[in-house]
mmCIF file of C-alpha atoms in Angstrom:
data_model
loop_
_atom_site.group_PDB
_atom_site.id
_atom_site.type_symbol
_atom_site.label_atom_id
_atom_site.label_comp_id
_atom_site.label_asym_id
_atom_site.label_seq_id
_atom_site.Cartn_x
_atom_site.Cartn_y
_atom_site.Cartn_z
ATOM 1 C CA MET A 29 113.432 -32.626 69.129
ATOM 2 C CA THR A 30 115.801 -29.607 70.550
ATOM 3 C CA ARG A 31 114.198 -26.868 72.494
ATOM 4 C CA PHE A 32 114.380 -24.664 69.812
ATOM 5 C CA GLU A 33 112.410 -26.850 67.102
ATOM 6 C CA THR A 34 109.806 -27.214 69.212
ATOM 7 C CA ARG A 35 109.184 -24.158 69.841
ATOM 8 C CA LEU A 36 109.079 -23.782 66.866
ATOM 9 C CA LEU A 37 106.266 -26.249 66.051
ATOM 10 C CA SER A 38 104.459 -24.444 68.703
ATOM 11 C CA CYS A 39 103.983 -21.789 66.912
ATOM 12 C CA ALA A 40 102.946 -23.590 63.953
ATOM 13 C CA ALA A 41 99.834 -25.186 66.174
ATOM 14 C CA LEU A 42 98.984 -22.032 67.544
ATOM 15 C CA LEU A 43 98.592 -20.311 63.427
ATOM 16 C CA MET A 44 97.319 -23.342 62.431
ATOM 17 C CA ALA A 45 94.519 -23.017 64.806
ATOM 18 C CA GLN A 46 94.110 -19.390 64.629
ATOM 19 C CA THR A 47 93.595 -19.842 61.101
ATOM 20 C CA CYS A 48 90.874 -22.647 61.502
ATOM 21 C CA LEU A 49 88.752 -20.110 63.483
ATOM 22 C CA PRO A 50 86.027 -19.054 62.724
ATOM 23 C CA ALA A 51 86.091 -15.507 61.432
ATOM 24 C CA SER A 52 84.573 -13.536 63.479
ATOM 25 C CA ALA A 53 81.733 -10.805 61.324
ATOM 26 C CA ALA A 54 83.114 -8.183 59.372
ATOM 27 C CA PRO A 55 81.231 -4.609 61.189
ATOM 28 C CA ALA A 56 78.358 -3.065 58.889
ATOM 29 C CA PRO A 57 80.222 -0.338 56.836
ATOM 30 C CA TRP A 58 78.479 3.411 57.145
ATOM 31 C CA PRO A 59 75.538 3.882 54.959
ATOM 32 C CA SER A 60 77.133 5.979 51.784
ATOM 33 C CA ARG A 61 73.587 6.073 49.754
ATOM 34 C CA PRO A 62 70.187 7.512 51.314
ATOM 35 C CA GLU A 63 68.666 3.831 50.206
ATOM 36 C CA GLU A 64 72.297 1.958 52.604
ATOM 37 C CA ALA A 65 71.281 4.278 55.538
ATOM 38 C CA ILE A 66 67.145 3.075 55.376
ATOM 39 C CA SER A 67 68.212 -0.059 54.876
ATOM 40 C CA ALA A 68 70.223 -0.174 57.782
ATOM 41 C CA TYR A 69 67.429 1.328 59.659
ATOM 42 C CA ALA A 70 65.278 -2.000 58.032
ATOM 43 C CA LYS A 71 67.663 -4.704 59.196
ATOM 44 C CA ALA A 72 68.329 -2.999 62.964
ATOM 45 C CA VAL A 73 65.056 -3.674 63.323
ATOM 46 C CA ALA A 74 64.171 -6.915 62.242
ATOM 47 C CA ASP A 75 67.340 -7.832 63.812
ATOM 48 C CA ASN A 76 66.315 -6.048 67.504
ATOM 49 C CA ASP A 77 70.399 -4.786 66.697
ATOM 50 C CA PRO A 78 70.695 -1.457 68.662
ATOM 51 C CA GLY A 79 74.738 -1.159 67.134
ATOM 52 C CA LEU A 80 73.183 -1.532 63.918
ATOM 53 C CA LEU A 81 70.396 1.456 64.371
ATOM 54 C CA GLY A 82 73.487 3.220 65.554
ATOM 55 C CA LYS A 83 74.669 3.057 62.046
ATOM 56 C CA ALA A 84 71.077 4.440 60.800
ATOM 57 C CA PHE A 85 70.608 7.081 63.260
ATOM 58 C CA GLN A 86 72.236 10.012 64.375
ATOM 59 C CA PRO A 87 72.364 10.236 67.662
ATOM 60 C CA SER A 88 70.458 13.282 68.219
ATOM 61 C CA ALA A 89 67.969 11.873 65.871
ATOM 62 C CA MET A 90 64.001 12.005 67.512
ATOM 63 C CA MET A 91 61.650 9.574 66.544
ATOM 64 C CA TYR A 92 58.144 11.273 67.380
ATOM 65 C CA CYS A 93 55.059 9.148 66.922
ATOM 66 C CA THR A 94 51.258 10.721 66.930
ATOM 67 C CA ALA A 95 48.060 8.509 68.103
ATOM 68 C CA GLY A 96 45.527 11.003 67.920
ATOM 69 C CA ASP A 97 46.164 14.014 70.430
ATOM 70 C CA LYS A 98 49.563 12.322 71.747
ATOM 71 C CA VAL A 99 52.490 12.279 70.100
ATOM 72 C CA THR A 100 55.066 10.277 71.853
ATOM 73 C CA ALA A 101 58.880 11.150 71.601
ATOM 74 C CA THR A 102 61.959 8.479 71.037
ATOM 75 C CA SER A 103 65.808 9.618 71.714
ATOM 76 C CA GLN A 104 67.828 7.470 70.298
ATOM 77 C CA SER A 105 69.261 5.817 73.964
ATOM 78 C CA GLN A 106 65.740 5.389 75.053
ATOM 79 C CA TRP A 107 65.208 3.069 71.465
ATOM 80 C CA LYS A 108 68.275 1.274 71.974
ATOM 81 C CA GLU A 109 67.426 0.292 75.554
ATOM 82 C CA ARG A 110 63.855 -1.516 74.629
ATOM 83 C CA MET A 111 65.984 -3.331 71.974
ATOM 84 C CA ARG A 112 68.551 -4.867 74.373
ATOM 85 C CA THR A 113 65.961 -5.609 76.849
ATOM 86 C CA ALA A 114 62.564 -6.234 74.894
ATOM 87 C CA SER A 115 62.089 -9.671 72.570
ATOM 88 C CA SER A 116 62.498 -9.550 69.047
ATOM 89 C CA GLN A 117 58.679 -8.109 67.172
ATOM 90 C CA LYS A 118 56.351 -11.091 66.732
ATOM 91 C CA GLY A 119 55.179 -11.061 63.415
ATOM 92 C CA PRO A 120 56.122 -9.363 60.418
ATOM 93 C CA VAL A 121 58.097 -6.662 59.760
ATOM 94 C CA SER A 122 59.561 -4.751 57.257
ATOM 95 C CA THR A 123 60.525 -1.947 56.372
ATOM 96 C CA THR A 124 60.302 -0.141 52.950
ATOM 97 C CA PRO A 125 61.023 2.451 51.465
ATOM 98 C CA GLU A 126 57.780 4.276 49.276
ATOM 99 C CA TRP A 127 59.959 7.016 47.674
ATOM 100 C CA ILE A 128 63.497 9.321 48.229
ATOM 101 C CA GLU A 129 63.774 12.141 47.253
ATOM 102 C CA SER A 130 67.919 13.333 47.770
ATOM 103 C CA GLY A 131 70.247 16.733 46.958
ATOM 104 C CA LYS A 132 73.665 16.457 47.288
ATOM 105 C CA GLN A 133 73.392 16.802 51.218
ATOM 106 C CA THR A 134 70.267 15.700 52.389
ATOM 107 C CA ALA A 135 67.553 14.195 52.052
ATOM 108 C CA ILE A 136 63.539 13.143 52.900
ATOM 109 C CA ALA A 137 62.019 9.773 52.379
ATOM 110 C CA ARG A 138 58.783 8.555 52.775
ATOM 111 C CA VAL A 139 58.944 4.059 54.596
ATOM 112 C CA SER A 140 56.067 1.966 55.054
ATOM 113 C CA ALA A 141 56.714 0.093 57.870
ATOM 114 C CA VAL A 142 54.900 -3.344 59.619
ATOM 115 C CA ARG A 143 55.203 -4.132 63.054
ATOM 116 C CA GLY A 144 53.488 -7.281 63.314
ATOM 117 C CA GLY A 145 50.057 -6.573 62.701
ATOM 118 C CA LYS A 146 50.532 -2.566 62.904
ATOM 119 C CA SER A 147 50.823 -0.572 59.836
ATOM 120 C CA TYR A 148 52.765 2.188 60.306
ATOM 121 C CA VAL A 149 53.709 5.524 57.531
ATOM 122 C CA ASP A 150 57.659 6.995 58.669
ATOM 123 C CA TYR A 151 59.081 10.115 57.123
ATOM 124 C CA LEU A 152 63.134 10.209 57.355
ATOM 125 C CA LEU A 153 64.799 13.290 57.048
ATOM 126 C CA LEU A 154 68.772 12.142 56.256
ATOM 127 C CA ALA A 155 71.771 14.217 55.667
ATOM 128 C CA ARG A 156 75.399 13.058 54.262
ATOM 129 C CA LEU A 157 77.569 13.731 57.434
ATOM 130 C CA GLY A 158 81.150 13.198 56.156
ATOM 131 C CA GLN A 159 80.807 10.043 54.159
ATOM 132 C CA ALA A 160 78.440 8.431 55.697
ATOM 133 C CA TRP A 161 74.325 8.857 54.756
ATOM 134 C CA ARG A 162 72.532 8.284 58.315
ATOM 135 C CA ILE A 163 68.944 10.052 59.712
ATOM 136 C CA VAL A 164 69.033 12.585 62.009
ATOM 137 C CA GLY A 165 64.717 12.263 62.211
ATOM 138 C CA LYS A 166 61.461 10.243 62.194
ATOM 139 C CA VAL A 167 57.593 10.917 62.152
ATOM 140 C CA CYS A 168 55.091 8.138 61.718
ATOM 141 C CA GLN A 169 51.677 7.370 62.250
ATOM 142 C CA GLU A 170 49.818 4.446 62.506
ATOM 143 C CA GLY A 171 47.208 3.777 59.654
ATOM 144 C CA ALA A 172 48.159 7.462 58.312
ATOM 145 C CA ASP A 173 46.323 7.673 54.814
ATOM 146 C CA SER A 174 46.222 10.565 52.622
ATOM 147 C CA ASP A 175 44.617 14.064 53.180
ATOM 148 C CA THR A 176 44.554 17.287 51.338
ATOM 149 C CA ALA A 177 43.758 19.226 54.416
ATOM 150 C CA SER A 178 46.801 18.243 55.847
ATOM 151 C CA THR A 179 48.957 19.078 52.821
ATOM 152 C CA ARG A 180 46.920 22.740 53.164
ATOM 153 C CA GLY A 181 47.704 22.391 56.838
ATOM 154 C CA ILE A 182 52.009 22.093 55.853
ATOM 155 C CA GLU A 183 51.761 25.056 52.924
ATOM 156 C CA ASP A 184 50.050 27.038 55.415
ATOM 157 C CA THR A 185 53.105 26.563 57.640
ATOM 158 C CA ILE A 186 55.598 27.069 55.455
ATOM 159 C CA ALA A 187 53.867 30.392 54.241
ATOM 160 C CA ARG A 188 54.000 31.728 58.323
ATOM 161 C CA LYS A 189 57.493 30.541 58.865
ATOM 162 C CA VAL A 190 58.493 32.250 55.083
ATOM 163 C CA ASP A 191 56.559 35.402 56.444
ATOM 164 C CA GLY A 192 59.098 35.470 59.782
ATOM 165 C CA ASP A 193 62.224 35.226 57.618
ATOM 166 C CA THR A 194 61.060 38.189 55.220
ATOM 167 C CA ARG A 195 60.983 40.628 59.332
ATOM 168 C CA TRP A 196 63.379 38.090 61.756
ATOM 169 C CA ALA A 197 60.503 37.758 63.027
ATOM 170 C CA ASP A 198 61.103 35.205 66.537
ATOM 171 C CA SER A 199 57.217 35.027 67.187
ATOM 172 C CA ALA A 200 56.317 32.787 63.739
ATOM 173 C CA LEU A 201 59.306 30.395 64.694
ATOM 174 C CA THR A 202 57.017 29.832 67.554
ATOM 175 C CA GLU A 203 54.427 29.351 65.538
ATOM 176 C CA THR A 204 55.895 27.163 62.180
ATOM 177 C CA ILE A 205 58.708 25.074 64.689
ATOM 178 C CA ALA A 206 57.796 22.332 67.771
ATOM 179 C CA PRO A 207 59.584 23.440 71.012
ATOM 180 C CA ARG A 208 61.971 20.252 70.855
ATOM 181 C CA ALA A 209 62.662 20.517 67.556
ATOM 182 C CA LEU A 210 66.474 20.966 66.014
ATOM 183 C CA VAL A 211 66.690 23.885 63.599
ATOM 184 C CA MET A 212 69.972 21.116 61.856
ATOM 185 C CA SER A 213 72.590 22.308 58.797
ATOM 186 C CA VAL A 214 75.187 21.070 57.754
ATOM 187 C CA ASP A 215 78.963 22.037 57.569
ATOM 188 C CA ALA A 216 82.155 20.999 55.830
ATOM 189 C CA GLY A 217 80.236 17.252 56.560
ATOM 190 C CA GLU A 218 79.307 18.122 60.338
ATOM 191 C CA LEU A 219 76.368 18.653 61.995
ATOM 192 C CA VAL A 220 75.182 21.817 63.192
ATOM 193 C CA ALA A 221 72.853 21.429 65.146
ATOM 194 C CA SER A 222 70.406 24.475 67.395
ATOM 195 C CA THR A 223 67.483 24.934 69.942
ATOM 196 C CA LEU A 224 64.513 26.559 68.662
ATOM 197 C CA GLU A 225 65.466 28.695 71.669
ATOM 198 C CA GLU A 226 69.070 30.062 70.342
ATOM 199 C CA TRP A 227 67.318 30.553 66.582
ATOM 200 C CA ARG A 228 64.753 33.063 68.524
ATOM 201 C CA ALA A 229 67.604 34.785 70.103
ATOM 202 C CA ARG A 230 69.589 35.023 66.403
ATOM 203 C CA TYR A 231 65.801 36.258 64.738
ATOM 204 C CA ALA A 232 66.117 39.308 67.499
ATOM 205 C CA GLU A 233 69.918 39.926 66.507
ATOM 206 C CA ARG A 234 69.252 40.434 62.736
ATOM 207 C CA ARG A 235 65.702 41.766 63.357
ATOM 208 C CA GLU A 236 68.340 45.569 64.674
ATOM 209 C CA LYS A 237 71.297 45.317 62.410
ATOM 210 C CA SER A 238 68.694 44.354 59.278
ATOM 211 C CA PRO A 239 64.790 44.281 59.499
ATOM 212 C CA HIS A 240 63.992 43.502 56.720
ATOM 213 C CA ASN A 241 65.276 40.213 54.504
ATOM 214 C CA PRO A 242 62.909 39.598 51.392
ATOM 215 C CA VAL A 243 62.175 36.007 50.883
ATOM 216 C CA ARG A 244 61.419 34.572 47.116
ATOM 217 C CA VAL A 245 60.297 30.577 47.488
ATOM 218 C CA LEU A 246 61.311 29.446 44.368
ATOM 219 C CA SER A 247 59.762 25.754 44.731
ATOM 220 C CA ARG A 248 57.503 23.704 47.100
ATOM 221 C CA HIS A 249 57.225 20.148 47.444
ATOM 222 C CA VAL A 250 54.654 18.957 50.153
ATOM 223 C CA ASP A 251 54.226 14.754 51.035
ATOM 224 C CA THR A 252 51.706 13.760 53.859
ATOM 225 C CA ARG A 253 50.211 11.054 55.446
ATOM 226 C CA GLY A 254 47.498 11.343 58.186
ATOM 227 C CA ASN A 255 49.307 13.731 60.498
ATOM 228 C CA ILE A 256 52.305 14.128 59.326
ATOM 229 C CA GLY A 257 54.067 14.903 56.966
ATOM 230 C CA SER A 258 57.201 16.072 55.016
ATOM 231 C CA ALA A 259 58.266 19.373 52.549
ATOM 232 C CA VAL A 260 61.323 20.912 50.559
ATOM 233 C CA TRP A 261 61.256 24.240 49.593
ATOM 234 C CA ARG A 262 63.571 26.059 47.791
ATOM 235 C CA PHE A 263 64.034 29.647 47.792
ATOM 236 C CA ARG A 264 66.230 33.130 47.533
ATOM 237 C CA SER A 265 66.912 34.747 50.815
ATOM 238 C CA GLY A 266 67.402 38.641 50.919
ATOM 239 C CA SER A 267 71.042 38.436 50.420
ATOM 240 C CA GLY A 268 70.659 36.909 46.864
ATOM 241 C CA GLY A 269 71.394 33.156 48.173
ATOM 242 C CA VAL A 270 69.032 30.182 47.304
ATOM 243 C CA TRP A 271 68.668 28.147 50.430
ATOM 244 C CA GLU A 272 66.829 24.707 50.503
ATOM 245 C CA ASP A 273 65.222 23.381 53.726
ATOM 246 C CA ARG A 274 64.102 20.128 54.426
ATOM 247 C CA ALA A 275 61.408 19.576 56.944
ATOM 248 C CA LEU A 276 59.343 16.907 58.840
ATOM 249 C CA PHE A 277 55.596 17.889 60.471
ATOM 250 C CA LEU A 278 53.292 17.162 63.104
ATOM 251 C CA LYS A 279 49.569 18.089 63.885
ATOM 252 C CA THR A 280 50.291 19.074 67.596
ATOM 253 C CA PRO A 281 47.036 19.690 69.031
ATOM 254 C CA ALA A 282 48.615 23.401 68.997
ATOM 255 C CA GLY A 283 48.556 22.605 65.670
ATOM 256 C CA TRP A 284 51.197 22.243 62.529
ATOM 257 C CA ARG A 285 54.702 21.749 63.991
ATOM 258 C CA MET A 286 58.012 21.428 62.142
ATOM 259 C CA MET A 287 59.418 17.931 64.618
ATOM 260 C CA ALA A 288 63.183 18.417 62.639
ATOM 261 C CA LEU A 289 64.115 21.414 60.189
ATOM 262 C CA ILE A 290 67.589 20.812 58.157
ATOM 263 C CA PHE A 291 68.592 23.514 55.340
ATOM 264 C CA THR A 292 71.587 23.713 53.160
ATOM 265 C CA GLN A 293 72.992 26.550 51.024
ATOM 266 C CA GLN A 294 72.652 25.878 47.426
ATOM 267 C CA GLU A 295 74.029 28.391 45.714
#
């Protein structure tokens, strides 16, 4: 057998060996609908998979959970590290959407979550970033039930926020938005996030240029469980444009506050 024939046989054997190797699992696709982002979140928790959690959540997303007067904030990096170092959840684990309300660019969902022997309610804020839907905020509470007082609390918070918008009153932002909350928008498929202090500075600048901004609320929907909730409201601004705000709320020791807020222009 010539050296050339030996080389051909070696190459053929290598190709056959590579063909017979088990194929590696294809990476999970990016969620193309809000439902898929929530499914990725559910599977990430069930499998204790930090990589899949990164598919479901935007890196800047924070999770705020309340228990009595205590509010715990968890970043994505903290959550992923906990997945890497902790053992898998014992007992039943499930994450079931109860409803999803979505528009073209943003969505809100209420989710029933079981973690071992405990049952939680999650509210999720989602945004379409490029071609992928990602969760950009979460609030949760164990054993949360419906409460009309909570609904009134959120409605009052929205009313104070809208009144502040009318006067460009930056003090109203402090009274309605949590200090660590992100105020977000979607611009050409990209998430734009600002801090509360940045928005207060913007309101102060706008007040100097145009002190009056007549805002008319066109629609509003509030959903609450226990000391957490969500809302979506649509309004016409003083310039004539129609905007839609979606927010996650949590009752803090200082009162009801938005923990994540995202706005998009509709018209």
